[in-house]
Short mmCIF file of C-alpha atoms and ligand atoms in Angstrom, two decimals:
data_model
loop_
_atom_site.label_atom_id
_atom_site.label_comp_id
_atom_site.label_asym_id
_atom_site.label_seq_id
_atom_site.Cartn_x
_atom_site.Cartn_y
_atom_site.Cartn_z
CA MET U 1414 94.87 98.85 100.80
CA LYS U 1415 95.65 100.23 97.37
CA GLU U 1416 92.97 102.44 95.76
CA SER U 1417 91.14 100.42 93.15
CA GLY U 1418 88.96 101.25 90.17
CA VAL U 1419 86.07 99.70 92.04
CA ALA U 1420 86.16 102.45 94.63
CA ARG U 1421 85.48 105.15 92.08
CA GLU U 1422 82.37 103.61 90.55
CA ASN U 1423 78.97 105.07 91.42
CA TYR U 1424 76.75 102.04 91.10
CA VAL U 1425 78.24 98.64 91.82
CA VAL U 1426 76.50 95.26 91.70
CA ILE U 1427 78.24 92.40 93.51
CA VAL U 1428 77.09 88.83 92.95
CA GLY U 1429 78.03 86.46 95.78
CA CYS U 1430 78.18 87.57 99.40
CA GLY U 1431 80.85 85.13 100.55
CA ARG U 1432 84.01 86.32 102.27
CA LEU U 1433 85.29 88.08 99.16
CA GLY U 1434 81.96 89.57 98.10
CA ALA U 1435 81.07 90.81 101.58
CA HIS U 1436 84.47 92.38 102.08
CA LEU U 1437 84.35 94.02 98.68
CA ALA U 1438 80.85 95.33 99.39
CA GLU U 1439 82.06 96.81 102.67
CA LEU U 1440 84.99 98.56 100.98
CA VAL U 1441 83.03 99.90 98.04
CA SER U 1442 80.11 101.04 100.15
CA GLY U 1443 82.50 102.69 102.58
CA ARG U 1444 83.98 104.71 99.75
CA GLY U 1445 80.66 106.18 98.73
CA SER U 1446 79.39 103.99 95.91
CA SER U 1447 75.83 102.70 95.77
CA VAL U 1448 76.07 98.95 96.17
CA VAL U 1449 73.69 96.07 95.58
CA VAL U 1450 74.73 92.60 96.70
CA VAL U 1451 73.06 89.50 95.28
CA ASP U 1452 73.09 86.08 96.93
CA THR U 1453 70.90 82.99 96.92
CA ASN U 1454 71.38 82.57 100.64
CA PRO U 1455 69.85 85.32 102.80
CA ASP U 1456 72.09 84.30 105.71
CA ALA U 1457 75.09 85.34 103.61
CA PHE U 1458 74.06 88.98 104.06
CA LEU U 1459 74.77 88.64 107.78
CA ALA U 1460 78.44 88.95 106.83
CA LEU U 1461 77.87 92.55 105.76
CA PRO U 1462 78.86 95.06 108.43
CA SER U 1463 76.19 97.00 110.29
CA GLU U 1464 77.34 100.20 108.62
CA PHE U 1465 76.80 98.75 105.12
CA SER U 1466 74.53 101.26 103.39
CA GLY U 1467 73.70 99.33 100.22
CA PHE U 1468 70.89 96.98 99.25
CA THR U 1469 70.60 93.23 99.06
CA VAL U 1470 68.77 91.04 96.57
CA GLU U 1471 68.06 87.44 97.48
CA GLY U 1472 68.11 85.27 94.37
CA ASP U 1473 70.01 83.18 91.88
CA ALA U 1474 72.24 85.34 89.72
CA SER U 1475 71.95 82.86 86.85
CA GLU U 1476 68.36 84.08 86.45
CA MET U 1477 67.82 87.11 84.28
CA GLY U 1478 64.99 88.34 86.52
CA VAL U 1479 67.35 88.50 89.49
CA LEU U 1480 69.95 90.46 87.52
CA LEU U 1481 67.24 92.83 86.36
CA GLN U 1482 66.03 93.25 89.94
CA ALA U 1483 69.56 94.21 90.91
CA LYS U 1484 69.57 96.70 88.01
CA ALA U 1485 72.71 95.07 86.67
CA GLY U 1486 72.35 96.88 83.35
CA ARG U 1487 72.74 100.23 85.08
CA ALA U 1488 75.89 99.19 86.90
CA ASP U 1489 79.06 101.15 86.37
CA LEU U 1490 80.73 98.02 87.64
CA PHE U 1491 79.35 94.50 87.91
CA VAL U 1492 81.42 91.99 89.88
CA ALA U 1493 80.64 88.26 90.01
CA VAL U 1494 82.48 86.58 92.89
CA THR U 1495 80.55 83.44 93.77
CA GLY U 1496 82.48 80.21 94.28
CA SER U 1497 81.46 79.03 90.82
CA ASP U 1498 83.65 80.09 87.89
CA ASN U 1499 80.95 79.19 85.39
CA LEU U 1500 78.29 81.20 87.15
CA ASN U 1501 80.61 84.17 87.49
CA LEU U 1502 81.45 84.09 83.81
CA MET U 1503 77.85 83.70 82.75
CA ALA U 1504 76.59 86.48 85.01
CA ALA U 1505 79.36 88.84 83.93
CA GLN U 1506 78.63 88.15 80.28
CA ILE U 1507 74.91 88.73 80.70
CA ALA U 1508 75.44 91.90 82.69
CA GLY U 1509 78.07 93.33 80.37
CA ARG U 1510 76.95 92.20 76.96
CA LEU U 1511 73.19 91.79 77.17
CA LEU U 1512 72.17 94.26 79.85
CA GLY U 1513 74.78 96.95 79.24
CA ALA U 1514 76.71 97.22 82.49
CA LYS U 1515 79.62 99.56 81.82
CA ARG U 1516 82.17 97.06 83.08
CA ALA U 1517 81.81 93.45 84.23
CA LEU U 1518 84.42 91.40 86.06
CA ALA U 1519 84.34 87.71 86.93
CA ARG U 1520 86.27 85.84 89.60
CA VAL U 1521 87.81 82.74 88.06
CA ASP U 1522 89.54 80.43 90.52
CA GLU U 1523 90.77 77.82 88.05
CA PRO U 1524 93.98 79.24 86.54
CA SER U 1525 93.88 77.00 83.48
CA ARG U 1526 90.62 78.59 82.37
CA VAL U 1527 91.68 82.21 82.64
CA ASP U 1528 93.30 82.60 79.21
CA ALA U 1529 90.37 81.06 77.38
CA PHE U 1530 87.98 83.53 78.92
CA VAL U 1531 90.25 86.49 78.38
CA ASP U 1532 90.52 85.41 74.72
CA ILE U 1533 86.78 85.82 74.28
CA GLY U 1534 86.85 89.25 75.86
CA ILE U 1535 85.75 88.59 79.43
CA GLU U 1536 87.53 90.52 82.15
CA VAL U 1537 88.58 88.09 84.83
CA ILE U 1538 90.44 88.19 88.11
CA SER U 1539 91.96 84.95 89.33
CA PRO U 1540 92.54 84.91 93.11
CA THR U 1541 94.46 81.65 92.75
CA THR U 1542 96.94 83.13 90.31
CA ILE U 1543 97.32 86.31 92.35
CA MET U 1544 97.88 84.38 95.58
CA ALA U 1545 100.43 82.06 93.99
CA GLY U 1546 102.35 85.07 92.72
CA LEU U 1547 102.33 86.68 96.15
CA PHE U 1548 103.63 83.53 97.82
CA LEU U 1549 106.36 83.21 95.23
CA THR U 1550 107.54 86.77 95.82
CA ALA U 1551 107.01 86.91 99.62
P1 LIG B 1400 82.29 81.61 98.54
O1 LIG B 1400 82.22 80.47 97.59
O2 LIG B 1400 82.37 81.20 99.96
O3 LIG B 1400 83.26 82.65 98.14
O4 LIG B 1400 80.86 82.35 98.48
C1 LIG B 1400 80.12 82.40 97.40
C2 LIG B 1400 78.80 83.07 97.70
O5 LIG B 1400 78.09 83.07 96.49
C3 LIG B 1400 77.94 82.32 98.74
O6 LIG B 1400 77.41 83.25 99.70
C4 LIG B 1400 76.84 81.71 97.90
O7 LIG B 1400 75.59 81.63 98.59
C5 LIG B 1400 76.76 82.68 96.74
N1 LIG B 1400 76.19 82.08 95.54
C6 LIG B 1400 76.43 80.83 95.08
N2 LIG B 1400 75.71 80.61 93.97
C7 LIG B 1400 74.99 81.74 93.74
C8 LIG B 1400 74.05 82.13 92.73
N3 LIG B 1400 73.69 81.29 91.73
N4 LIG B 1400 73.53 83.37 92.78
C9 LIG B 1400 73.88 84.22 93.79
N5 LIG B 1400 74.76 83.91 94.76
C10 LIG B 1400 75.30 82.68 94.74
#
């Protein structure tokens, strides 16, 4: 896998421990960053590998108290990758703009919404758009 900016960050907060979040946590933790993963569902943390050396916070990332518990404001990188575009955008905005995370990224699955969010200064990654591009060029 290509080296990413994520790998070089010291303190990374990941919201959503689904397939993407858990895999990202495994990669980032394996490359030496301190990682905190947030999820409402404690069972989701079972997807983390046994060698995962970070921390977990059980809670709803739309709640400020949960983001504070995860020390989102101290994050070099905050990544919101739940299945909800709205939640991801809200959490990334709160972490980046209100709490002071150095960088905040949101997963946005709905391609038609990407430009609008980029226009208001939110960094987004759209798995749908990336996948479509890969299929087109495969
Ligand atoms: P998926 O949609 O399968 O990629 O996974 C999304 C993950 O985000 C699941 O493990 C959900 O439990 C988690 N999730 C959904 N809503 C929230 C929330 N409000 N706060 C934290 N985690 C959430």
